[in-house]
mmCIF file of C-alpha atoms and ligand atoms in Angstrom:
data_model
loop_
_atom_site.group_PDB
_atom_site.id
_atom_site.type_symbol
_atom_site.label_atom_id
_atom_site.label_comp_id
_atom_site.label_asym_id
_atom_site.label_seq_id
_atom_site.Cartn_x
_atom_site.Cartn_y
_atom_site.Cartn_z
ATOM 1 C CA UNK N 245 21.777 10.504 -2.656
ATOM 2 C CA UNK N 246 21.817 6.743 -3.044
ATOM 3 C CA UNK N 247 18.225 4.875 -3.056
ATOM 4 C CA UNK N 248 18.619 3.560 0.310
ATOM 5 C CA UNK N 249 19.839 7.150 1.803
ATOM 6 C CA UNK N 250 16.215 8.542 -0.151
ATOM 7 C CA UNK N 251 13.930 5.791 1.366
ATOM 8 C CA UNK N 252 15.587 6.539 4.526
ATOM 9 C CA UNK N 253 14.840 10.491 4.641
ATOM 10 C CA UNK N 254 12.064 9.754 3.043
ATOM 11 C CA UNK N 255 10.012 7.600 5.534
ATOM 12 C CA UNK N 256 11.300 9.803 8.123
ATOM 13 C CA UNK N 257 9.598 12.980 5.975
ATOM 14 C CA UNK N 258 6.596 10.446 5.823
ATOM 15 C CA UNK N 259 6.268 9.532 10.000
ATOM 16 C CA UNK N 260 6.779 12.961 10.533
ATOM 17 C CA UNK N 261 3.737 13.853 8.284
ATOM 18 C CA UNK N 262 1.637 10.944 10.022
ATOM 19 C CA UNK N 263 2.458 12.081 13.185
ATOM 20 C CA UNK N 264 0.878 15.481 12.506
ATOM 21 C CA UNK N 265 -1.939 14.267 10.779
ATOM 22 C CA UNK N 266 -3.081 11.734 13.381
ATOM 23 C CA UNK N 267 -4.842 12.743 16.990
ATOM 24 C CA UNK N 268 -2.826 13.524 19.943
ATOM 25 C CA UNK N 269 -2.827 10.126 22.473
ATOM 26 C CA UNK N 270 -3.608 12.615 24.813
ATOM 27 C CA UNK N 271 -6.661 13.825 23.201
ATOM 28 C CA UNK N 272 -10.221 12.125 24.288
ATOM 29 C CA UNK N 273 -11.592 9.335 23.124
ATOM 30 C CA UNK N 274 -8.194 8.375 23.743
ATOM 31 C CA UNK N 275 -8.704 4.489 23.694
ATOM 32 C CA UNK N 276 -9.621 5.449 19.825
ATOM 33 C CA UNK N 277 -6.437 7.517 19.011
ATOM 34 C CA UNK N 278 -4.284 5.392 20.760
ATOM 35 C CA UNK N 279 -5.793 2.544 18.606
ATOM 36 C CA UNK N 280 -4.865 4.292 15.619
ATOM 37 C CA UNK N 281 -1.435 5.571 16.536
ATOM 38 C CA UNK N 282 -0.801 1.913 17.626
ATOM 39 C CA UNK N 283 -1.567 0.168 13.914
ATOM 40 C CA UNK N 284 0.039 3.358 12.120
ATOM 41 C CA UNK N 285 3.436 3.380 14.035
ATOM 42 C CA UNK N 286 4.099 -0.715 14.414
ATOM 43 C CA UNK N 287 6.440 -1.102 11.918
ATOM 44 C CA UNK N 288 5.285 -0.521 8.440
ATOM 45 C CA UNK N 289 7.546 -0.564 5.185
ATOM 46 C CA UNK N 290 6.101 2.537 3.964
ATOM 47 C CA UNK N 291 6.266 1.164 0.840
ATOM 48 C CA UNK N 292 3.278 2.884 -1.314
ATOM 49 C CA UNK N 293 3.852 6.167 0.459
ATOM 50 C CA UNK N 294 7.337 6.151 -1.299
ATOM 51 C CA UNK N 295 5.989 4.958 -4.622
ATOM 52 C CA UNK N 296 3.503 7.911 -4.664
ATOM 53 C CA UNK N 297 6.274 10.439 -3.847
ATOM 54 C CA UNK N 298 8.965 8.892 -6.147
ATOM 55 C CA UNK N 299 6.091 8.787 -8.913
ATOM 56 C CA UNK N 300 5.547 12.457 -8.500
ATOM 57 C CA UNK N 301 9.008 13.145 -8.352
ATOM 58 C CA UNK N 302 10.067 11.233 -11.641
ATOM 59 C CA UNK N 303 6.756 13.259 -13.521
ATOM 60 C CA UNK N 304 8.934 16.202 -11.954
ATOM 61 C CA UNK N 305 7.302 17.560 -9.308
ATOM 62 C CA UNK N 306 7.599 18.510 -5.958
ATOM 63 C CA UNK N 307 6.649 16.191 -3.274
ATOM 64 C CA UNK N 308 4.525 18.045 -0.573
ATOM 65 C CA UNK N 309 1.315 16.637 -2.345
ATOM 66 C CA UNK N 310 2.853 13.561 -2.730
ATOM 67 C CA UNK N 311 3.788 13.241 0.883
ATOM 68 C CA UNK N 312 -0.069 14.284 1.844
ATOM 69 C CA UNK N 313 -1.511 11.660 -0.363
ATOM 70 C CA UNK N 314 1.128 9.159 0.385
ATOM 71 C CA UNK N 315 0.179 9.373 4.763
ATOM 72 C CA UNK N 316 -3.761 9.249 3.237
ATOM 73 C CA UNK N 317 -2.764 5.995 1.325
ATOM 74 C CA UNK N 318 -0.704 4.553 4.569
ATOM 75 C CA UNK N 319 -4.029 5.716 6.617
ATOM 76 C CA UNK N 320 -6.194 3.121 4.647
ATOM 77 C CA UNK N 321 -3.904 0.662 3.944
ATOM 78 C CA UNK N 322 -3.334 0.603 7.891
ATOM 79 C CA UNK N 323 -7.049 0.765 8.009
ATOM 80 C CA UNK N 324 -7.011 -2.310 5.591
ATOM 81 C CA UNK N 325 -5.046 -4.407 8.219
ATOM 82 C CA UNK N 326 -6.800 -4.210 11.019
ATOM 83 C CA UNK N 327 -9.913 -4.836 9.079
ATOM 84 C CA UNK N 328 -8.040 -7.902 7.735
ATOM 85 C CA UNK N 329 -6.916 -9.988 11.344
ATOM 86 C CA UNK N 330 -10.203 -9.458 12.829
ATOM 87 C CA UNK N 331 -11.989 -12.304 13.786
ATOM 88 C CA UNK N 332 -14.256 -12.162 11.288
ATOM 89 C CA UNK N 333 -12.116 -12.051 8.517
ATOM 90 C CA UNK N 334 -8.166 -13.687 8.854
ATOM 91 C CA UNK N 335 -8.529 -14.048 12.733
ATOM 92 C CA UNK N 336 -5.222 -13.508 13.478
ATOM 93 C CA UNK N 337 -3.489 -12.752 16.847
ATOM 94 C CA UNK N 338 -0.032 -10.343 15.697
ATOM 95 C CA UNK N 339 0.951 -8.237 13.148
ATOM 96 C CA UNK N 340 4.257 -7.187 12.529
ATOM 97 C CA UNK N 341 5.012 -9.441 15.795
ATOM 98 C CA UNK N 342 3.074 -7.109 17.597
ATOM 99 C CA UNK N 343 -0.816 -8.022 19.130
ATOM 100 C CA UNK N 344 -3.242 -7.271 16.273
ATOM 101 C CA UNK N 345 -5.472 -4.184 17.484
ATOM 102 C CA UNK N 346 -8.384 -6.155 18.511
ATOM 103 C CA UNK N 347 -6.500 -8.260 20.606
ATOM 104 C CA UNK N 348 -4.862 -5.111 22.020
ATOM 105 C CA UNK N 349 -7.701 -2.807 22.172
ATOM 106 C CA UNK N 350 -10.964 -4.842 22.213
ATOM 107 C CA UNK N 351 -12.878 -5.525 18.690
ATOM 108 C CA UNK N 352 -15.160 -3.069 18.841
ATOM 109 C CA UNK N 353 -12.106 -0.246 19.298
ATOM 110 C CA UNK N 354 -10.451 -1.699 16.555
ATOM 111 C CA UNK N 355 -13.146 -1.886 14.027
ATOM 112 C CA UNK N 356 -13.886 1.973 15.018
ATOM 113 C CA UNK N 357 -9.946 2.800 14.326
ATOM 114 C CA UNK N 358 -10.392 1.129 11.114
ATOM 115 C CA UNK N 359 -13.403 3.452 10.204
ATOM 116 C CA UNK N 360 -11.658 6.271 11.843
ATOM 117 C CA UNK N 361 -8.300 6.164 9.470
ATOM 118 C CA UNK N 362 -10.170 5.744 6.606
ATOM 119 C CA UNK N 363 -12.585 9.057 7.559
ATOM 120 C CA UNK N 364 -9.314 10.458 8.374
ATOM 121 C CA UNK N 365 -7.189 9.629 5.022
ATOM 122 C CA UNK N 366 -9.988 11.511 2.837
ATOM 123 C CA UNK N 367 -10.292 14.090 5.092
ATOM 124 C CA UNK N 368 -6.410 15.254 4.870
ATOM 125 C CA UNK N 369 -6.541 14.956 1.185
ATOM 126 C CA UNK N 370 -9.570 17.659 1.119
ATOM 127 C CA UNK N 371 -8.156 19.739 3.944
ATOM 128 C CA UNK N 372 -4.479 19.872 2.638
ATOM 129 C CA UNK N 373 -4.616 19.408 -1.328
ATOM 130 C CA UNK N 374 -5.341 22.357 -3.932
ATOM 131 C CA UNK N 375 -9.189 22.125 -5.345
ATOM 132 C CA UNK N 376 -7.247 21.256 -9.151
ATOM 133 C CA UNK N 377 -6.257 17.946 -7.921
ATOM 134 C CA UNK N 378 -8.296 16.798 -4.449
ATOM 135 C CA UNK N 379 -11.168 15.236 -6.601
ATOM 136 C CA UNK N 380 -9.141 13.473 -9.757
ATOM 137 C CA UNK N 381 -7.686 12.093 -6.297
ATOM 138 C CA UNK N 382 -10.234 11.164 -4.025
ATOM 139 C CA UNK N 383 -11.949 9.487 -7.450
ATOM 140 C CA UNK N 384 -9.230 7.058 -8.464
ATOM 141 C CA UNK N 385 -8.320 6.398 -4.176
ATOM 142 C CA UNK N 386 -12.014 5.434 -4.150
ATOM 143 C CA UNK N 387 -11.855 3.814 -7.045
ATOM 144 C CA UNK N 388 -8.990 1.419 -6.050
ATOM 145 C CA UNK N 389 -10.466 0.599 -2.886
ATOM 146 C CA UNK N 390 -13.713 0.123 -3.426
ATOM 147 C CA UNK N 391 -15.892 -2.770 -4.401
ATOM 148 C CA UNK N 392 -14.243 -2.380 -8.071
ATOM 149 C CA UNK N 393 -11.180 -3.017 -5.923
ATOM 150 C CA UNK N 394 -9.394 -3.721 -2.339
ATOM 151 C CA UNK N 395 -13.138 -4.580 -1.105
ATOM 152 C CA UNK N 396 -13.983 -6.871 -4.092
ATOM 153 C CA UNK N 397 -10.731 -8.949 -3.771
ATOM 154 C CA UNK N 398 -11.388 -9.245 0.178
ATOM 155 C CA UNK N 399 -14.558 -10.340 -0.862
ATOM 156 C CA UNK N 400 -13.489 -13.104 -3.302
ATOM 157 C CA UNK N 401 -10.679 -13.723 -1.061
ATOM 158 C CA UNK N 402 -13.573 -14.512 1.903
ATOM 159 C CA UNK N 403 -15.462 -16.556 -0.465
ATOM 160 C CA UNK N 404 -12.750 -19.213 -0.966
ATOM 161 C CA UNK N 405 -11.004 -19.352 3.060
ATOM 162 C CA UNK N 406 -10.672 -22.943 3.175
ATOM 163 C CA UNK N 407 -10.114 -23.682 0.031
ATOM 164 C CA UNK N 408 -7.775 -23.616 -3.042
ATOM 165 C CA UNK N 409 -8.143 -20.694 -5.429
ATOM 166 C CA UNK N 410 -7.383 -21.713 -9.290
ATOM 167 C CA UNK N 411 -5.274 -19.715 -11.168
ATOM 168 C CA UNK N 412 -7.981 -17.361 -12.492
ATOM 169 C CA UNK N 413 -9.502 -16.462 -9.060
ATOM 170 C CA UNK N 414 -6.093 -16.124 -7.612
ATOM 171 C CA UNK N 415 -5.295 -13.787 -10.339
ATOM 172 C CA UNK N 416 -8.292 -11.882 -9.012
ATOM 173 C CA UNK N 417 -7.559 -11.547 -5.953
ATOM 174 C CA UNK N 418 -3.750 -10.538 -5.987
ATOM 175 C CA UNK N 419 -4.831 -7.705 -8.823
ATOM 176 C CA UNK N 420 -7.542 -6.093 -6.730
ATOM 177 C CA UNK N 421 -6.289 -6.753 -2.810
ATOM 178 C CA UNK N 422 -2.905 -6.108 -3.831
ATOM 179 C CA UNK N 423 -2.210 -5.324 -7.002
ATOM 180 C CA UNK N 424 -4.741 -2.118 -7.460
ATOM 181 C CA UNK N 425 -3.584 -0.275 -4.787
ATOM 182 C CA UNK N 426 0.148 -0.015 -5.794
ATOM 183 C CA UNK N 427 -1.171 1.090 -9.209
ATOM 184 C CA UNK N 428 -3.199 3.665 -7.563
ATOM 185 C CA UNK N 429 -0.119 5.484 -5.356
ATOM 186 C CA UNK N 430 1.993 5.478 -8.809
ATOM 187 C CA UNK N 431 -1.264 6.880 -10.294
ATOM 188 C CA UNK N 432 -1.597 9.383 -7.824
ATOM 189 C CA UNK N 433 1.652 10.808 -7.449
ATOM 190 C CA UNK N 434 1.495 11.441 -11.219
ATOM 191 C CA UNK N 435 -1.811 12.994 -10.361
ATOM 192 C CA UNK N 436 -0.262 15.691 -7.702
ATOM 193 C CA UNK N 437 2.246 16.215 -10.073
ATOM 194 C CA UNK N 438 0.132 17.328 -12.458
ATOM 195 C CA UNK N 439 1.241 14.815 -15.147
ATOM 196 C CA UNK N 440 -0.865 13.726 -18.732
ATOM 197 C CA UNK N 441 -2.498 11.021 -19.408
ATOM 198 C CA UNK N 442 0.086 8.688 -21.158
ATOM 199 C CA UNK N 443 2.525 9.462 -18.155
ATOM 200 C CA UNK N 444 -0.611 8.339 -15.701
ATOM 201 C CA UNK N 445 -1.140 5.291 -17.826
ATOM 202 C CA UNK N 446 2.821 4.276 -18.080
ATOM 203 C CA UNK N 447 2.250 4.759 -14.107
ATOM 204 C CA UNK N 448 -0.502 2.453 -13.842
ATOM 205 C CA UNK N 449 0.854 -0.158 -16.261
ATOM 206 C CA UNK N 450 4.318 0.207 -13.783
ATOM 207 C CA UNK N 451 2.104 -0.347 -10.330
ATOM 208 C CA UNK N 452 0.389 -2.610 -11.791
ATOM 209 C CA UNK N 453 3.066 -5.248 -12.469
ATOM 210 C CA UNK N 454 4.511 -4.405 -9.203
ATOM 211 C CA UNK N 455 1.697 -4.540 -7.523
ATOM 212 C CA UNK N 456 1.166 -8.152 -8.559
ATOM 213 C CA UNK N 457 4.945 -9.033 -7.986
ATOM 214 C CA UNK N 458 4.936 -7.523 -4.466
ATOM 215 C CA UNK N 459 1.875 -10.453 -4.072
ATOM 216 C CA UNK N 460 4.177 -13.443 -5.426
ATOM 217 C CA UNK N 461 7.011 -12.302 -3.630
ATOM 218 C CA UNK N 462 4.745 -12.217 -0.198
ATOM 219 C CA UNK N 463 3.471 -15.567 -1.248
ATOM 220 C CA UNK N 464 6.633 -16.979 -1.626
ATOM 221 C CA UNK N 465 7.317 -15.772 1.822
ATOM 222 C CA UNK N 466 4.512 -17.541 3.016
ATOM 223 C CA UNK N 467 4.104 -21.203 1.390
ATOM 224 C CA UNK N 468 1.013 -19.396 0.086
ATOM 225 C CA UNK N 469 -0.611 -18.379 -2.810
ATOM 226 C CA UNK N 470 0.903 -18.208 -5.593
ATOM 227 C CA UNK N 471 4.088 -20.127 -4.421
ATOM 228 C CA UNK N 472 1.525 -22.685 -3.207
ATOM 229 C CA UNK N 473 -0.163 -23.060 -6.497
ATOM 230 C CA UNK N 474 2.995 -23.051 -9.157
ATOM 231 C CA UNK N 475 5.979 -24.002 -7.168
ATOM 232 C CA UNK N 476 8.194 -21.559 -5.548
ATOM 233 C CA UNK N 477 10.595 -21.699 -8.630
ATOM 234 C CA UNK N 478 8.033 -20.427 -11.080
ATOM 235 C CA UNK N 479 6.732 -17.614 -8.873
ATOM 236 C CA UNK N 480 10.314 -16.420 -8.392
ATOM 237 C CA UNK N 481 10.756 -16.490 -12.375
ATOM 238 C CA UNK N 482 7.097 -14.941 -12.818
ATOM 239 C CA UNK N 483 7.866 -12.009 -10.439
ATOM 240 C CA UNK N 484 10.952 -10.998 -12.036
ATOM 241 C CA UNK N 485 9.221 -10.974 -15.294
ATOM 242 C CA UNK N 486 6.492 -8.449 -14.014
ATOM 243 C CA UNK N 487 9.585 -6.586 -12.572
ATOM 244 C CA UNK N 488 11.172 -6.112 -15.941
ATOM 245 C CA UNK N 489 7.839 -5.740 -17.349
ATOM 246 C CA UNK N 490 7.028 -3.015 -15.130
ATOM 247 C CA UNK N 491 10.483 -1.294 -15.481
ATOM 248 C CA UNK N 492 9.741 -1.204 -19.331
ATOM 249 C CA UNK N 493 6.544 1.106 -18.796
ATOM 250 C CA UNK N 494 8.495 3.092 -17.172
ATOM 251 C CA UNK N 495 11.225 4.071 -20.375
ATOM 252 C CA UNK N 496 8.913 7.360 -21.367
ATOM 253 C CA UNK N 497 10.540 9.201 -18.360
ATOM 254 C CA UNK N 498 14.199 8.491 -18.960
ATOM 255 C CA UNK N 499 16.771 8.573 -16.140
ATOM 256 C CA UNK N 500 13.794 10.484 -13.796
ATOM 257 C CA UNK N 501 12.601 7.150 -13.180
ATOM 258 C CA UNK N 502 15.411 5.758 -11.773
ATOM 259 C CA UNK N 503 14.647 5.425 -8.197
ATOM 260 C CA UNK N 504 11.239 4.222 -9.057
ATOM 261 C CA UNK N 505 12.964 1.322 -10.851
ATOM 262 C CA UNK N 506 15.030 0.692 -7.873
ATOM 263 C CA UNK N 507 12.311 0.357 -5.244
ATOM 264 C CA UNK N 508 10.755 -1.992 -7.913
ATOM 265 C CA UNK N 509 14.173 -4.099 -7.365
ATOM 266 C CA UNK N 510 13.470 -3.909 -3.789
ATOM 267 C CA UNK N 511 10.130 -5.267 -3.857
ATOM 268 C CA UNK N 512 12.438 -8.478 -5.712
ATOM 269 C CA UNK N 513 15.251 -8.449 -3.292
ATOM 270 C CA UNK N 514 13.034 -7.188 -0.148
ATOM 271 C CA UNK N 515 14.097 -9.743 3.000
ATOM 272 C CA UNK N 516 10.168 -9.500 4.039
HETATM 273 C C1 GRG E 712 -11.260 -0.587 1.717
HETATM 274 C C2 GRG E 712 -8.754 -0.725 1.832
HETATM 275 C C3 GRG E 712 -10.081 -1.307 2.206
HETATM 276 C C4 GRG E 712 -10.130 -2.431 2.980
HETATM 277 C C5 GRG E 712 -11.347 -3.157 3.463
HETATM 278 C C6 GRG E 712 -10.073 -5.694 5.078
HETATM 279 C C7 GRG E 712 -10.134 -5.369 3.636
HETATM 280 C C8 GRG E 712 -11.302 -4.629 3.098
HETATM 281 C C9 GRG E 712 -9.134 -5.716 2.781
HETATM 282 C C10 GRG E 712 -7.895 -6.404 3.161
HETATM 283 C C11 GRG E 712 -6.829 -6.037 2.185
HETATM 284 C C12 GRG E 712 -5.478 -6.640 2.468
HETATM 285 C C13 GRG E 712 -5.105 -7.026 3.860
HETATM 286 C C14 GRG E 712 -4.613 -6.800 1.461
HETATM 287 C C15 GRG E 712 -3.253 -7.368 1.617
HETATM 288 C C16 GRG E 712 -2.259 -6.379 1.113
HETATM 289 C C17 GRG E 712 -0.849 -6.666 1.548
HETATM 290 C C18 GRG E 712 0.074 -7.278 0.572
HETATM 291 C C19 GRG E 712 -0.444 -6.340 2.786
HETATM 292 C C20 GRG E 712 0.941 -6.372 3.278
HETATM 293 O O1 GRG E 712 1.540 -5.151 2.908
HETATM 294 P P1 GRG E 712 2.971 -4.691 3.402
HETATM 295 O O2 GRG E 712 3.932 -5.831 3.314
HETATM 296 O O3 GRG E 712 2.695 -4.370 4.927
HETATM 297 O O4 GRG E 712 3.345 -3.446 2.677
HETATM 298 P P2 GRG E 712 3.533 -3.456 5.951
HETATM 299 O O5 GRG E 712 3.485 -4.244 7.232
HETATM 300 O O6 GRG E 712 4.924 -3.228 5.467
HETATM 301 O O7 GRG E 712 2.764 -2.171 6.043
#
């Protein structure tokens, strides 16, 4: 199977999962489950769901843990969104060209979806994972999203709306809002697999990198950012370096890593 052919069956394995995982529509408060459904299924890439299963697959394991942890990470980064284009924080009026949940479902509804995905995300990873691995996970999950992480950089992200980040704060922000959750799903899916510690670190080191090139690459995108700061040329050339840098941590699992290096091309190459 060729890379595109896996992402394919895999994000189908993934929705599927989701779907199970989430409320019924049809199940009361339904204003609240049809809030979450809404964010969850509006067009997502999927893309650290796939990184935590390919992770577990090239430490050479199977994937139903994987595919559990990776709907628990798409729970919260969904969560993460909504949170983000309310009007308290980016104020914005679509996502994905689709009306942002608070302009869809009122901001009080959307603010409880939020909480209710992330409740949700932990809760699947203690109902569904064996007792050997649920807490290693839940720890670095909370870890990476915490203040130490995707709530810090929102924080210092908050702190400078309106204006212009240097190079060190940007840095900042891109490695916790962005950056620390990618390294957590490649962390993770070494975790389900049951991997050691130098495989969980060559993980990390690989999400890491990607992580922050997945940033530039959004920036670039944008006008924004990083792109804004340096130029668009030298964001282009400083992606592809974390790319090959991140490729390079992953040489300790031979040709098992293969797919994980091409979804790291995609995150290069991605069209948005
Ligand atoms: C505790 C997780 C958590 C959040 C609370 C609101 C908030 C604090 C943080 C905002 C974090 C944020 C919006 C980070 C940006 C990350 C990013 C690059 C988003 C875009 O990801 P894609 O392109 O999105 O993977 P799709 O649409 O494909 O799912």
């Amino acid at each position: 199977m060729n890379i595109k052919e896996q992402i394919f069956k895999d994000k189908k394995t993934v929705d599927k999962a989701l779907d199970k995982f989430l409320p019924k529509k049809s199940e009361e408060p339904k204003v609240l489950h049809r809030a979450m459904r809404y964010s969850v299924f509006s067009g997502g890439k999927r893309i650290r769901p796939l990184l935590v299963i390919e992770s577990a697959r090239a430490c050479g394991a199977n994937i139903k843990d994987a595919v559990t942890v990776g709907c628990a990470v798409e729970l919260i980064h969904t969560f993460s969104l909504i949170h983000d284009d309310l009007p308290s924080m980016d104020n914005d009026d679509y996502r994905r060209g689709k009306l942002t949940s608070h302009k869809a479902f009122g901001e009080a509804n959307a603010i409880l979806a939020g909480d209710a995905l992330l409740a949700l995300a932990f809760n699947i990873i203690a109902k569904n994972l064996s007792p050997k691995f649920a807490g290693a996970v839940i720890k670095e999950l909370s870890d990476a999203i915490g203040p130490a992480g995707v709530v810090g950089g929102q924080v210092i992200d908050i702190a400078f709306k309106g204006k212009r980040a240097g190079a060190r704060s940007l840095d900042r922000i891109n490695r916790l809002k962005t950056a620390r959750l990618f390294e957590s799903c490649v962390k993770l899916g070494a975790i389900t697999a049951g991997a050691g510690t130098r495989e969980i670190r060559a993980m990390a080191a690989f999400g890491s990198s990607i992580g922050m090139a997945f940033q530039i690459v959004d920036d670039i995108f944008d006008g924004d950012g990083y792109a804004k700061l340096f130029g668009e040329g030298r964001a282009r050339r400083d992606s592809e370096e974390l790319v090959r840098k991140a490729k390079k941590a992953l040489n300790i699992f031979g040709d098992q890593a293969e797919k994980l290096k091409e979804i790291a091309d995609y995150v290069l190459n991605r069209t948005k």
